[in-house]
Every structure is written in structure tokens, then in C-alpha cells.
Amino acid sequence: MFANRVTTLLKIRPEEIRLVALVAALFLCLQAGGGMGDNAASALFLLRFGANFLPYMYIALGVLNVILALAYSTGLGRFKKDRFFIWLLTGFAVLILLERIATLHPFPALYPTIWLTVSGISLILGTFIWNLAGEVCDARQAKRLFPLFTSAGILGSVLGNSITGTIASVFGTENLFIFQAAFLGLVILLTLRITRDHFKPVTKSAKSENLINDLRVGYDFVRGSSLMKLIAYASILFSILFFGIAFPFNKVVSASFSDAARVAGFFGLFSSITTAATFLVSLFVANRLYARLGIVTCVLLLPITYIFGFAFFALNYNMVGAVTARFTQLVVLSGAGDSGWNALFNVVPSQKRGQVLAFQNGLPSQIGVVLSGVLLILGEKVLNTPQIFLTCGIFALICGVVVWRMRPAYGEALIAALRAGRIEVFSAQESPFAGIKNDPFAVSVAVQSLHDSKSTTRRLAAEILSKMSAVSAIPALIKVLPDSDVNVRCAVIRALGSLRAEAALEDILSCLDNRDSDVRISALSALPQIAKSADQILLTKLEGLLRDSNINVRMQAALTLAKFGLVERGAPVLIDQLNHGELTCQLLALEMLGEIAKSNKQTLFDSQPILNMLNHSSPSIRKAACHALGYFTDELTQQSLVKCLYDNDLTVRQASAESLRGCERAVDSMIFEILQSNHVHAQEAVLEAITLDGAKTRSALLDYVHRESSAVRSLRHQLNTLTGGGRSINLLRETLQSRIEMHEKHLIKTVGIFGDPQAMELIRKSLHGSDSETRAAALEALETLGNKELTREIMPLLEDESHQTLGDHPSSSMNTLEELLSSTDEWVCALTIRTISESELRNFIPKLRELESDQRSLVAQSAHEVLIQFGEEKSMDTLQTISTLERILLLRDVPIFCDLSPEDLKQVADIAREQWFPDGAILCRAGEEGNAMYIIVSGKVRVQKDTDGNEKDLAIRGEGDFVGEMAIIESAPRMATLRALTELRVLVIDSDSFSAIIRDRPEVSISVMKTLSRRLRETVSV
């Protein structure tokens, strides 16, 4: 019980306890030994050479640390991390022991050498320890656990420093190095355990043979990242600031004592008190500061502390001022700043993180060390003490400005890390030719390709020149306008139009008389882009084309007239097609009417014909109508678009939302009603449409967030208290989980309305990825970039998602089932009824009788079927068929449909036709035209092929398999005969329906490809 309270207080999750214990022990041992070594090296050096020699040592230390950091970075890139860490620690332990042996026969340069090596080892071990912590923690764990690791390290420092004086007095200052080496031995053992049990497996890459490339890894990443460049600048400044206080502190202390043991004892006592205070800050304050203020804001405390520290030390240049300034510096640095600073590096990909951290610690930081030495030497000779502190204060102020600029850069780095973790070949946010838009060589290559022997290459060259906005290519495009290939001519005309090539006007006009209708259409579409106005000759030609034999030419001519300002002549032609044309013509007419409305803000035609199309049976027509109506601002149109947010088709809802977005609405009350309703699909569409344009909208969105958060908590509780197994309860769990994810999606979209919608969409996609590190980065990005008022409520829900435990108390499960039976969600209710049936829970019969008359057909049907099963209702004595819900459960077990939502499965179930075959019956024969595929409900099917007059079995397919798909995918005759091996029941899906499923649901296409690939392997292996 006590242990649970401690882990809860420290925000350690049960599965993290062992990892935290190991890493914390490693931090403790490393810092305990390091404190002893640092105190011994400082005491031995200061008593022999004095503090005035320190600035020169800082310069040497900076050079040494650069070399060590580059070597460390190279080692990370060239060796496996687990082995490299062990070799590194062992080498340091041996070096420290050798230096202790050397003190038996000292020579003049020994103690400066010891001071340099011990300080250099401290730098590399500090980098190592955070590399190791970063390897085993993701971005969110870093925010919670890094302060704990820091606390353990501080506790180790307290331990090491508190006994430094005693050990130095009893055993001698030099023997402190033996204790440091012993602690390093413990660190080696802990590192072996951590790397073995908690390092993620990494695919071994080809070993680099280029040392320079290994060294450049960290530099190249820093150069390309705004955040890392700012960190590099800050590292230089922080090094200057650190030694700006450390040097005068050491100077004051060394002047106050006369022997090495007393200096070492003071350092131990001071470090003990400092680290004790730091321990309390890091353990109980730091992670709360990170959660409240954010990582970068906490790092900003460092330059602020330095500013006040320098001011106080300047006014009190004595032991009190030295102790106070140094104490404040170390408590803030180690207690809050250090772990926050290292957490910033978690935006770096794990495979490069070590090299980047080594580069930052090795080059910018050491440049700062060298500069601090140079500045202190010059300052001692040119400036007095107050002037030195004033100079350091100015550096602290500059450092504060640099850290402040990290705030937006950190958010950008988080988004970049998420984007790098997602493979998106076709990105709507990027222009494919942006990188070569102004490249003369690329334009030259495309121009040359206009004369290629292949027509497809010539067409592509014209299209690329258009996308590149290559105005210089206009003369070349005009020359190839008479190309022999129609598609090339059309592409060239479109390119000239896109480039607004006025020089090509006469040539384009001549194309209006071309015998090919596609050329005439392309010329008509290009003319409004090239000609500033239409003269009488052009208008006469356009009038004549309104009577063209090709309907598409007539419609394009009407659009062109409207774009030249003659809306009253062009629009009626399109509206006529809208009312009487075929489906394809109606779609084209809607698209053109939308273009007219877009280019003519004062539209001269009535929107009612387009409004009528919102009631069309085809979703594609309704979608096109929504897009066209986006340019009409009257209240009736906007009210009609709001009603389309309830449409059953997703694409229609999205089109309506897009049309409503950003316009001045007189329908806010209707939109707010949707947010307060239970229509989740309409709510999702509203979140795409709404903009933060007033206090009422803000208030409505905040209320919506509270309701959605409550819904997530309720659903998660229900999900975690369901017990048992079976097809129905498993699908019920998946449905509840999908509802939770849907509400989470709505919450994140709402945060996007208050800030950056595109960033929030990327965060949402990353949250449900399989990689825990990506999810952690997404959560960190959400908290960093999102509205603080909203994220404070949302973050606990999202962070606790993967740490819920399933309930095992039967009464909890029964109560949950009772709650779910009252759900307004039709699918949840129906699946709960099926779960009751599977579990034989007859105590729910009274509730099932109520639901038998429910207005929702699926719920009523399910309740009736279960009552029949329980013997409470009589079944109709008819041919046994599969109910809709039973079909859904069956389809879910079919691999190609297993990833579909219940709603999608219902659509598939509705189009699937049930069919029964006796044993030996032929489903279809080889050579027949294939127009359907079969999903096996029960029984088995032989897949046979005629070989020299004999039927050869190619495969046996059973329950849950599908057959006959090849013919409808290829639109070709069937390759094999399908024969029932037993009594057989199948669901039949016709070719048009299957093609629509594949087109609308990519996940089905991927599953089909996987199945076909597996079957091909089976065939090859035979």
C-alpha cells in the first residue's frame, strides 16, 4: 500500500517501476563517484596552483572536451550502443585508477592533467547518462521521469559529497579516486542490466567507413533544425555563465582555506547542502513546473537566475555572496533546468540523438568554456570585479532572449519529428515542384522533352512546365502546339493558359475550330486566363459553340462566356443540363456553376437549381452541389449547407463543412445545436466548418469539450469493466474503443480550432500509431502547441488511455451491460444485446422486451432474435436466413473486412446476397464471365482447374474465406471452377459493389492484396 502511494506521488506507472529503479540507481552511483572525483581533483589543483590559473585551464578544458565529444559521437555512430557504453565506462575506471597510482610519484604537470581528465570524464559521463535515459524513455516519460532520475543523481551527489571530507581526512584526498572508480564499477553492472532488458532492438545498419561522415551526423542535424541551432547558441552562453560564477566562487573559497583536506571538506559540505536542496526541488517541484509551464519556460529560469545571481554577487563579493550565488545557480540548474534541457533532445530521432547531444556538449558548450577562459583572463587584466559581473549579466540577458525564441521552435521541432515518423508520399500541404520551380536546368530538360518521340513524355513535359510556372518556356510550348497527338495538344493548351501566355492568343483561338472536341474544350478553358476581355469576334465564336454537337463543348463554352462577364448567357445552359442532363453532365454543370459563382461575386443566376440537387439520390451530386454553393452567402443557402452536415455520406458532410468554413454565418445557432446533439458524425463535420470568431463560439466549444471529455471517461470505464469473450463482446469492445477514438479525434480537432488545425491533424494521426515513442511525441506536441485551457482537461484522458486495467468484478460488468442497453448509439445497443445472448444472461429479458419495440430497426431486430433464442418468442417457420447483425459478425471474421467499422460492415451486409448450395453443386465454371465473389459462411469449396480433361484441385477454401474475386478484379473470364465440397452457405457480392468497396475503403484493398499474395505463394510452393 505504501509503495503504491509512493509510485502514485512520483507519477511512476506500475510497468515502469523496475526501469525507474535501475536508471535511478545508475544516476545515484555515477553522481556519487563523480562528486568525490571532482572534489578531489579541484582540491589538489587549487592548493598547488591557485584559482588564478583556472581561466587558462578552462581554455585547455574546452579544447580537450571538443576532442572527447567528437570521439564519443564517432563511437556512437560506429559501434552498438550497449557495447560502446560498457567499453567507455571500463576505460574511464581504469584511467582514474592509473592516475591514482601516478600520485604516488607526482610530477609538476600531474595535477593539472588530473583536473583536466576528471573534468573531461564528467562531461562525457554526463552526456552518456542522458543518452541512456533517452534510449529507454519516450518524450512523455522524459517529462515525468527525468526529474526523478535527476533527483536520484542529486541524492548520489549528497551521498558522495557528504562523506568526501571524512574520507579525505581518514584515507587522504588522493584515495577519493579509488572510491570514484568503485562507483564506476557499479555503474557498469547497472548499465549491463539496463541495456540488456530495456534497450529497443535496432536493425544493424551497414558500418560506415567514413570517419568524417560519422562526425557530421550531429552537426548536419543541428544545422537543419531551428531548435537545435538555438540550443547551440544557448550552450555557448550557458558555458560562459556557468564559469562566470564558478571562477569567482572558487577564487573566494581557495583564499579562505590553507590545506587541501579543508578545501575538499568545504566543497563536500557545500555540495551536500546544495544537492539536498536540489533533490527536493527536482523530486517535488520540477515535474510539476514542467506540467504547468512547459519545458522551455522552465529552462528560461536559468538565465533569469544567472541575472539575479551576478547582481547579488557583485554587491556582496565575499564568502556569503559566493555561497549564495553558487547555491542558487546549482539548485535551479540541477533541480529544474538540467532535466528540462536534456528533455529538449527527445525531439531528435533516437538513432541520431546520441550524436546530436554529443555535438552540442562537445562543440558549442566547449566553445563557451574556451570563451569563458579568455574573457576571464582579459577581465582580470582590464576590468574590475563589478564590471566582470556586469558583462556576465549582459550575456545572461542575451541567453534569455535565445531561450525565449526556443518556445515556438520547440513546437515546430515536435511537429517535424511527427512528420518524419509518418510516410506520406502524397501530401496536400506541399507543392511537388516547389524545389525546382526556379531551376533553369530543370526547365531546360522539360523543354527538350517536348520533342521526345513518346507522346506520353511530351504530354508530361507540358504539364510539368505548367506546374513549374515556367514563363520562359512559352515560346517552346507555342511551337509544339500543332503536335500530332491530341492529348499532347490539349496539355500544351492548358499549360499556355496556366502561364497566361498572351502571345499564344491567336493560336488558341484557332483551336476553337479544331475538329477534335477535347482540343476545343481545352482552348475554351484557356481563353479566360489569356484574354483580358472578349471582343465581338470571340463572342460570336463562343455563341456558335453553344450549339456544338458535343455537350461538353457546349457546357465549356457556357462557362467561358460566364467568365467573360456574360453570366446571363452561360448559366442557363448549365442549369438546363443540371435539370435534364445525365449524371456525368450534372456533375460537370455543378462544377462549372461553382466556378461561375467563384469568379462573379455578384452572381446573376438563382441558386435554387443547385439547392435542389442537395436532395439528389447520388452522394457525388450532393457533394458537388455543396461545393458549388460555397460561393453563395445568402442565409437560405447556408441553412441548407448546415442541414447537409447530417448527410449519411461522409464526402457530402466534408464538402458542406468546407463550404461553410470561414464565411460570415447567420446560422451559428444551428451549428451550436449540432454541437449539443448526439449526432457524432454531424459534430465531426461541424468541427471542420467552425471558426473561432466570437465569445459565443468559444463558449460553445468549451462546453462541447467538457461533454466530449465526460463521454470518453464514461466509455473508457464501460470498456474496462466488460468481461468475458466471444464474437459479439469482442466486436462490442472494438466498437467502444472506436467511439473513444472518435471522441478523442473531436477533442483534438477542437484544440485545432483554437490554434493550428494542420498540426492538430498530424498529432491526431500520430496518437493512434503503433509506435509508443511517436505517440509520446504527439502528446508532447499537443500539450506544447494546444490551447492551455483545453489541454489541461484533455491531456489526462489521452495519457491514461494505455494504462487502464480491465475490471474483473462480475457485478461491474453486469452494471455496464445495463448502461449500454440504454445507449443512444444503435450499434452499441445492438451489440450489447448480442453479448447478452452469447452469455445467456436471462435476467435482461424484461429489458429486451422493451427494446423489441425500439424505433431503431437493428436494435428491435436484435432484441426479437435473442428473445426467440431464450424461448420467449416463437420463431417463424420459414427458410433459415442470416440476420443483419449475424452477417456483420460473420463479415468481421473475414480477413479482408476485419478492419471495417460496424457501420461499414452494415453497408457490406446490406449488399451481400445469401445463397445456399448442396454438396457437389457448381458455384461457377472456368471460362464464364465473373460478376460476383463468394464469402463462405459455412461449409467448404473446391477450387478446381481442368488439366487434360481431368479436374485438378488447386485449393480448398473454408469458413471465412472468399473465392471468385480474381474475375471481378480483372474483369476477365473465371480461371477456375468452384464446386461445393459440403453443404455450403455463402454471401454473394456482385462486381460493382465489390469495386465500390475497394475504391471507398483502402484498407479492404490492402487486405485483398495480402490475401492474393499469400495465395500466390501457396501456388508457387506447390
PDB file of N, CA, C and O in Angstrom, residues 779-833:
ATOM      1  N   LEU A 779       1.722  13.536 -27.928  1.00  0.00           N
ATOM      2  CA  LEU A 779       1.163  14.102 -26.703  1.00  0.00           C
ATOM      3  C   LEU A 779       1.940  15.347 -26.269  1.00  0.00           C
ATOM      4  O   LEU A 779       1.350  16.344 -25.855  1.00  0.00           O
ATOM      5  N   GLU A 780       3.258  15.276 -26.380  1.00  0.00           N
ATOM      6  CA  GLU A 780       4.077  16.432 -26.013  1.00  0.00           C
ATOM      7  C   GLU A 780       3.785  17.609 -26.942  1.00  0.00           C
ATOM      8  O   GLU A 780       3.697  18.761 -26.504  1.00  0.00           O
ATOM      9  N   ALA A 781       3.619  17.315 -28.239  1.00  0.00           N
ATOM     10  CA  ALA A 781       3.298  18.381 -29.192  1.00  0.00           C
ATOM     11  C   ALA A 781       1.933  18.980 -28.893  1.00  0.00           C
ATOM     12  O   ALA A 781       1.745  20.202 -28.975  1.00  0.00           O
ATOM     13  N   LEU A 782       0.975  18.140 -28.536  1.00  0.00           N
ATOM     14  CA  LEU A 782      -0.364  18.628 -28.205  1.00  0.00           C
ATOM     15  C   LEU A 782      -0.317  19.561 -27.006  1.00  0.00           C
ATOM     16  O   LEU A 782      -0.912  20.646 -27.014  1.00  0.00           O
ATOM     17  N   GLU A 783       0.409  19.156 -25.980  1.00  0.00           N
ATOM     18  CA  GLU A 783       0.485  19.983 -24.778  1.00  0.00           C
ATOM     19  C   GLU A 783       1.248  21.281 -25.040  1.00  0.00           C
ATOM     20  O   GLU A 783       0.928  22.329 -24.482  1.00  0.00           O
ATOM     21  N   THR A 784       2.250  21.214 -25.914  1.00  0.00           N
ATOM     22  CA  THR A 784       3.069  22.396 -26.196  1.00  0.00           C
ATOM     23  C   THR A 784       2.338  23.394 -27.080  1.00  0.00           C
ATOM     24  O   THR A 784       2.383  24.606 -26.841  1.00  0.00           O
ATOM     25  N   LEU A 785       1.649  22.894 -28.116  1.00  0.00           N
ATOM     26  CA  LEU A 785       1.053  23.770 -29.118  1.00  0.00           C
ATOM     27  C   LEU A 785      -0.413  24.092 -28.846  1.00  0.00           C
ATOM     28  O   LEU A 785      -0.930  25.082 -29.356  1.00  0.00           O
ATOM     29  N   GLY A 786      -1.079  23.228 -28.076  1.00  0.00           N
ATOM     30  CA  GLY A 786      -2.516  23.385 -27.892  1.00  0.00           C
ATOM     31  C   GLY A 786      -2.879  24.478 -26.907  1.00  0.00           C
ATOM     32  O   GLY A 786      -2.069  24.925 -26.095  1.00  0.00           O
ATOM     33  N   ASN A 787      -4.134  24.899 -26.973  1.00  0.00           N
ATOM     34  CA  ASN A 787      -4.674  25.878 -26.033  1.00  0.00           C
ATOM     35  C   ASN A 787      -4.586  25.308 -24.612  1.00  0.00           C
ATOM     36  O   ASN A 787      -5.047  24.207 -24.340  1.00  0.00           O
ATOM     37  N   LYS A 788      -3.969  26.042 -23.700  1.00  0.00           N
ATOM     38  CA  LYS A 788      -3.685  25.528 -22.362  1.00  0.00           C
ATOM     39  C   LYS A 788      -4.955  25.178 -21.598  1.00  0.00           C
ATOM     40  O   LYS A 788      -5.007  24.187 -20.865  1.00  0.00           O
ATOM     41  N   GLU A 789      -5.991  25.996 -21.766  1.00  0.00           N
ATOM     42  CA  GLU A 789      -7.244  25.738 -21.060  1.00  0.00           C
ATOM     43  C   GLU A 789      -7.844  24.399 -21.481  1.00  0.00           C
ATOM     44  O   GLU A 789      -8.386  23.654 -20.661  1.00  0.00           O
ATOM     45  N   LEU A 790      -7.721  24.073 -22.762  1.00  0.00           N
ATOM     46  CA  LEU A 790      -8.274  22.816 -23.261  1.00  0.00           C
ATOM     47  C   LEU A 790      -7.361  21.636 -22.950  1.00  0.00           C
ATOM     48  O   LEU A 790      -7.833  20.562 -22.557  1.00  0.00           O
ATOM     49  N   THR A 791      -6.061  21.814 -23.151  1.00  0.00           N
ATOM     50  CA  THR A 791      -5.149  20.682 -22.960  1.00  0.00           C
ATOM     51  C   THR A 791      -5.095  20.230 -21.510  1.00  0.00           C
ATOM     52  O   THR A 791      -4.851  19.048 -21.243  1.00  0.00           O
ATOM     53  N   ARG A 792      -5.315  21.137 -20.565  1.00  0.00           N
ATOM     54  CA  ARG A 792      -5.330  20.717 -19.162  1.00  0.00           C
ATOM     55  C   ARG A 792      -6.435  19.701 -18.900  1.00  0.00           C
ATOM     56  O   ARG A 792      -6.288  18.826 -18.046  1.00  0.00           O
ATOM     57  N   GLU A 793      -7.534  19.819 -19.632  1.00  0.00           N
ATOM     58  CA  GLU A 793      -8.623  18.852 -19.461  1.00  0.00           C
ATOM     59  C   GLU A 793      -8.422  17.608 -20.312  1.00  0.00           C
ATOM     60  O   GLU A 793      -8.755  16.499 -19.906  1.00  0.00           O
ATOM     61  N   ILE A 794      -7.836  17.778 -21.494  1.00  0.00           N
ATOM     62  CA  ILE A 794      -7.722  16.664 -22.443  1.00  0.00           C
ATOM     63  C   ILE A 794      -6.536  15.754 -22.146  1.00  0.00           C
ATOM     64  O   ILE A 794      -6.629  14.532 -22.267  1.00  0.00           O
ATOM     65  N   MET A 795      -5.405  16.322 -21.749  1.00  0.00           N
ATOM     66  CA  MET A 795      -4.181  15.540 -21.600  1.00  0.00           C
ATOM     67  C   MET A 795      -4.314  14.364 -20.645  1.00  0.00           C
ATOM     68  O   MET A 795      -3.846  13.259 -20.957  1.00  0.00           O
ATOM     69  N   PRO A 796      -4.934  14.515 -19.457  1.00  0.00           N
ATOM     70  CA  PRO A 796      -5.063  13.336 -18.582  1.00  0.00           C
ATOM     71  C   PRO A 796      -5.826  12.191 -19.245  1.00  0.00           C
ATOM     72  O   PRO A 796      -5.502  11.017 -19.031  1.00  0.00           O
ATOM     73  N   LEU A 797      -6.822  12.519 -20.059  1.00  0.00           N
ATOM     74  CA  LEU A 797      -7.578  11.471 -20.753  1.00  0.00           C
ATOM     75  C   LEU A 797      -6.697  10.715 -21.722  1.00  0.00           C
ATOM     76  O   LEU A 797      -6.723   9.483 -21.788  1.00  0.00           O
ATOM     77  N   LEU A 798      -5.910  11.448 -22.492  1.00  0.00           N
ATOM     78  CA  LEU A 798      -5.088  10.814 -23.515  1.00  0.00           C
ATOM     79  C   LEU A 798      -3.898  10.079 -22.910  1.00  0.00           C
ATOM     80  O   LEU A 798      -3.509   9.011 -23.400  1.00  0.00           O
ATOM     81  N   GLU A 799      -3.325  10.621 -21.854  1.00  0.00           N
ATOM     82  CA  GLU A 799      -2.156   9.979 -21.247  1.00  0.00           C
ATOM     83  C   GLU A 799      -2.532   8.697 -20.526  1.00  0.00           C
ATOM     84  O   GLU A 799      -1.752   7.748 -20.501  1.00  0.00           O
ATOM     85  N   ASP A 800      -3.733   8.649 -19.959  1.00  0.00           N
ATOM     86  CA  ASP A 800      -4.135   7.466 -19.197  1.00  0.00           C
ATOM     87  C   ASP A 800      -4.716   6.373 -20.070  1.00  0.00           C
ATOM     88  O   ASP A 800      -5.042   5.298 -19.592  1.00  0.00           O
ATOM     89  N   GLU A 801      -4.834   6.637 -21.394  1.00  0.00           N
ATOM     90  CA  GLU A 801      -5.536   5.697 -22.281  1.00  0.00           C
ATOM     91  C   GLU A 801      -4.913   4.310 -22.267  1.00  0.00           C
ATOM     92  O   GLU A 801      -5.603   3.304 -22.223  1.00  0.00           O
ATOM     93  N   SER A 802      -3.599   4.236 -22.323  1.00  0.00           N
ATOM     94  CA  SER A 802      -2.942   2.933 -22.434  1.00  0.00           C
ATOM     95  C   SER A 802      -2.583   2.350 -21.075  1.00  0.00           C
ATOM     96  O   SER A 802      -1.859   1.370 -20.989  1.00  0.00           O
ATOM     97  N   HIS A 803      -3.116   2.938 -20.005  1.00  0.00           N
ATOM     98  CA  HIS A 803      -2.758   2.442 -18.674  1.00  0.00           C
ATOM     99  C   HIS A 803      -4.000   2.098 -17.857  1.00  0.00           C
ATOM    100  O   HIS A 803      -4.003   2.176 -16.641  1.00  0.00           O
ATOM    101  N   GLN A 804      -5.053   1.694 -18.554  1.00  0.00           N
ATOM    102  CA  GLN A 804      -6.270   1.283 -17.892  1.00  0.00           C
ATOM    103  C   GLN A 804      -6.232  -0.223 -17.666  1.00  0.00           C
ATOM    104  O   GLN A 804      -5.679  -0.974 -18.453  1.00  0.00           O
ATOM    105  N   THR A 805      -6.828  -0.668 -16.608  1.00  0.00           N
ATOM    106  CA  THR A 805      -6.880  -2.103 -16.322  1.00  0.00           C
ATOM    107  C   THR A 805      -8.309  -2.599 -16.476  1.00  0.00           C
ATOM    108  O   THR A 805      -9.263  -1.932 -16.091  1.00  0.00           O
ATOM    109  N   LEU A 806      -8.431  -3.790 -17.039  1.00  0.00           N
ATOM    110  CA  LEU A 806      -9.752  -4.357 -17.248  1.00  0.00           C
ATOM    111  C   LEU A 806     -10.333  -4.805 -15.913  1.00  0.00           C
ATOM    112  O   LEU A 806      -9.661  -5.443 -15.105  1.00  0.00           O
ATOM    113  N   GLY A 807     -11.604  -4.503 -15.707  1.00  0.00           N
ATOM    114  CA  GLY A 807     -12.272  -4.946 -14.490  1.00  0.00           C
ATOM    115  C   GLY A 807     -12.597  -6.422 -14.542  1.00  0.00           C
ATOM    116  O   GLY A 807     -12.808  -6.994 -15.587  1.00  0.00           O
ATOM    117  N   ASP A 808     -12.621  -7.060 -13.362  1.00  0.00           N
ATOM    118  CA  ASP A 808     -12.927  -8.484 -13.333  1.00  0.00           C
ATOM    119  C   ASP A 808     -14.050  -8.800 -12.352  1.00  0.00           C
ATOM    120  O   ASP A 808     -14.271  -9.936 -12.007  1.00  0.00           O
ATOM    121  N   HIS A 809     -14.745  -7.767 -11.899  1.00  0.00           N
ATOM    122  CA  HIS A 809     -15.838  -7.993 -10.964  1.00  0.00           C
ATOM    123  C   HIS A 809     -17.124  -8.196 -11.751  1.00  0.00           C
ATOM    124  O   HIS A 809     -17.537  -7.325 -12.510  1.00  0.00           O
ATOM    125  N   PRO A 810     -17.792  -9.344 -11.576  1.00  0.00           N
ATOM    126  CA  PRO A 810     -18.992  -9.626 -12.379  1.00  0.00           C
ATOM    127  C   PRO A 810     -20.052  -8.558 -12.261  1.00  0.00           C
ATOM    128  O   PRO A 810     -20.707  -8.213 -13.242  1.00  0.00           O
ATOM    129  N   SER A 811     -20.251  -8.017 -11.041  1.00  0.00           N
ATOM    130  CA  SER A 811     -21.302  -7.007 -10.882  1.00  0.00           C
ATOM    131  C   SER A 811     -20.995  -5.759 -11.688  1.00  0.00           C
ATOM    132  O   SER A 811     -21.903  -5.116 -12.225  1.00  0.00           O
ATOM    133  N   SER A 812     -19.700  -5.397 -11.798  1.00  0.00           N
ATOM    134  CA  SER A 812     -19.324  -4.244 -12.602  1.00  0.00           C
ATOM    135  C   SER A 812     -19.679  -4.474 -14.060  1.00  0.00           C
ATOM    136  O   SER A 812     -20.201  -3.585 -14.744  1.00  0.00           O
ATOM    137  N   SER A 813     -19.406  -5.678 -14.552  1.00  0.00           N
ATOM    138  CA  SER A 813     -19.718  -5.997 -15.939  1.00  0.00           C
ATOM    139  C   SER A 813     -21.217  -5.974 -16.176  1.00  0.00           C
ATOM    140  O   SER A 813     -21.693  -5.477 -17.200  1.00  0.00           O
ATOM    141  N   MET A 814     -22.004  -6.506 -15.230  1.00  0.00           N
ATOM    142  CA  MET A 814     -23.466  -6.513 -15.380  1.00  0.00           C
ATOM    143  C   MET A 814     -24.009  -5.088 -15.386  1.00  0.00           C
ATOM    144  O   MET A 814     -24.892  -4.753 -16.180  1.00  0.00           O
ATOM    145  N   ASN A 815     -23.472  -4.244 -14.515  1.00  0.00           N
ATOM    146  CA  ASN A 815     -23.919  -2.850 -14.489  1.00  0.00           C
ATOM    147  C   ASN A 815     -23.589  -2.145 -15.805  1.00  0.00           C
ATOM    148  O   ASN A 815     -24.378  -1.340 -16.306  1.00  0.00           O
ATOM    149  N   THR A 816     -22.428  -2.475 -16.341  1.00  0.00           N
ATOM    150  CA  THR A 816     -22.023  -1.863 -17.610  1.00  0.00           C
ATOM    151  C   THR A 816     -22.950  -2.290 -18.729  1.00  0.00           C
ATOM    152  O   THR A 816     -23.365  -1.468 -19.562  1.00  0.00           O
ATOM    153  N   LEU A 817     -23.298  -3.576 -18.781  1.00  0.00           N
ATOM    154  CA  LEU A 817     -24.217  -4.056 -19.819  1.00  0.00           C
ATOM    155  C   LEU A 817     -25.565  -3.350 -19.707  1.00  0.00           C
ATOM    156  O   LEU A 817     -26.178  -2.999 -20.721  1.00  0.00           O
ATOM    157  N   GLU A 818     -26.001  -3.123 -18.482  1.00  0.00           N
ATOM    158  CA  GLU A 818     -27.280  -2.426 -18.281  1.00  0.00           C
ATOM    159  C   GLU A 818     -27.186  -0.986 -18.800  1.00  0.00           C
ATOM    160  O   GLU A 818     -28.121  -0.472 -19.429  1.00  0.00           O
ATOM    161  N   GLU A 819     -26.048  -0.339 -18.548  1.00  0.00           N
ATOM    162  CA  GLU A 819     -25.850   1.014 -19.061  1.00  0.00           C
ATOM    163  C   GLU A 819     -25.840   1.024 -20.589  1.00  0.00           C
ATOM    164  O   GLU A 819     -26.445   1.900 -21.226  1.00  0.00           O
ATOM    165  N   LEU A 820     -25.154   0.059 -21.173  1.00  0.00           N
ATOM    166  CA  LEU A 820     -25.012   0.020 -22.630  1.00  0.00           C
ATOM    167  C   LEU A 820     -26.338  -0.271 -23.322  1.00  0.00           C
ATOM    168  O   LEU A 820     -26.554   0.159 -24.453  1.00  0.00           O
ATOM    169  N   LEU A 821     -27.234  -1.001 -22.659  1.00  0.00           N
ATOM    170  CA  LEU A 821     -28.553  -1.244 -23.248  1.00  0.00           C
ATOM    171  C   LEU A 821     -29.355   0.039 -23.370  1.00  0.00           C
ATOM    172  O   LEU A 821     -30.295   0.124 -24.180  1.00  0.00           O
ATOM    173  N   SER A 822     -28.990   1.039 -22.568  1.00  0.00           N
ATOM    174  CA  SER A 822     -29.688   2.335 -22.625  1.00  0.00           C
ATOM    175  C   SER A 822     -28.956   3.337 -23.502  1.00  0.00           C
ATOM    176  O   SER A 822     -29.340   4.514 -23.557  1.00  0.00           O
ATOM    177  N   SER A 823     -27.924   2.880 -24.192  1.00  0.00           N
ATOM    178  CA  SER A 823     -27.133   3.782 -25.019  1.00  0.00           C
ATOM    179  C   SER A 823     -27.942   4.304 -26.197  1.00  0.00           C
ATOM    180  O   SER A 823     -28.756   3.580 -26.783  1.00  0.00           O
ATOM    181  N   THR A 824     -27.700   5.544 -26.554  1.00  0.00           N
ATOM    182  CA  THR A 824     -28.345   6.110 -27.746  1.00  0.00           C
ATOM    183  C   THR A 824     -27.639   5.672 -29.024  1.00  0.00           C
ATOM    184  O   THR A 824     -28.144   5.914 -30.125  1.00  0.00           O
ATOM    185  N   ASP A 825     -26.501   5.030 -28.883  1.00  0.00           N
ATOM    186  CA  ASP A 825     -25.740   4.524 -30.024  1.00  0.00           C
ATOM    187  C   ASP A 825     -26.353   3.196 -30.469  1.00  0.00           C
ATOM    188  O   ASP A 825     -26.320   2.199 -29.743  1.00  0.00           O
ATOM    189  N   GLU A 826     -26.918   3.179 -31.667  1.00  0.00           N
ATOM    190  CA  GLU A 826     -27.624   1.988 -32.163  1.00  0.00           C
ATOM    191  C   GLU A 826     -26.731   0.756 -32.168  1.00  0.00           C
ATOM    192  O   GLU A 826     -27.147  -0.340 -31.787  1.00  0.00           O
ATOM    193  N   TRP A 827     -25.485   0.925 -32.604  1.00  0.00           N
ATOM    194  CA  TRP A 827     -24.582  -0.217 -32.721  1.00  0.00           C
ATOM    195  C   TRP A 827     -24.182  -0.753 -31.357  1.00  0.00           C
ATOM    196  O   TRP A 827     -24.129  -1.960 -31.149  1.00  0.00           O
ATOM    197  N   VAL A 828     -23.888   0.142 -30.448  1.00  0.00           N
ATOM    198  CA  VAL A 828     -23.511  -0.286 -29.104  1.00  0.00           C
ATOM    199  C   VAL A 828     -24.652  -1.056 -28.460  1.00  0.00           C
ATOM    200  O   VAL A 828     -24.453  -2.123 -27.857  1.00  0.00           O
ATOM    201  N   CYS A 829     -25.849  -0.537 -28.610  1.00  0.00           N
ATOM    202  CA  CYS A 829     -27.020  -1.199 -28.022  1.00  0.00           C
ATOM    203  C   CYS A 829     -27.251  -2.574 -28.647  1.00  0.00           C
ATOM    204  O   CYS A 829     -27.460  -3.566 -27.944  1.00  0.00           O
ATOM    205  N   ALA A 830     -27.202  -2.658 -29.972  1.00  0.00           N
ATOM    206  CA  ALA A 830     -27.445  -3.928 -30.664  1.00  0.00           C
ATOM    207  C   ALA A 830     -26.379  -4.960 -30.307  1.00  0.00           C
ATOM    208  O   ALA A 830     -26.694  -6.142 -30.078  1.00  0.00           O
ATOM    209  N   LEU A 831     -25.132  -4.557 -30.253  1.00  0.00           N
ATOM    210  CA  LEU A 831     -24.060  -5.499 -29.906  1.00  0.00           C
ATOM    211  C   LEU A 831     -24.136  -5.921 -28.444  1.00  0.00           C
ATOM    212  O   LEU A 831     -23.762  -7.048 -28.103  1.00  0.00           O
ATOM    213  N   THR A 832     -24.624  -5.032 -27.582  1.00  0.00           N
ATOM    214  CA  THR A 832     -24.830  -5.414 -26.187  1.00  0.00           C
ATOM    215  C   THR A 832     -25.892  -6.503 -26.100  1.00  0.00           C
ATOM    216  O   THR A 832     -25.757  -7.461 -25.319  1.00  0.00           O
ATOM    217  N   ILE A 833     -26.939  -6.374 -26.881  1.00  0.00           N
ATOM    218  CA  ILE A 833     -27.987  -7.404 -26.915  1.00  0.00           C
ATOM    219  C   ILE A 833     -27.405  -8.738 -27.357  1.00  0.00           C
ATOM    220  O   ILE A 833     -27.687  -9.789 -26.773  1.00  0.00           O
TER     221      ILE A 833
END
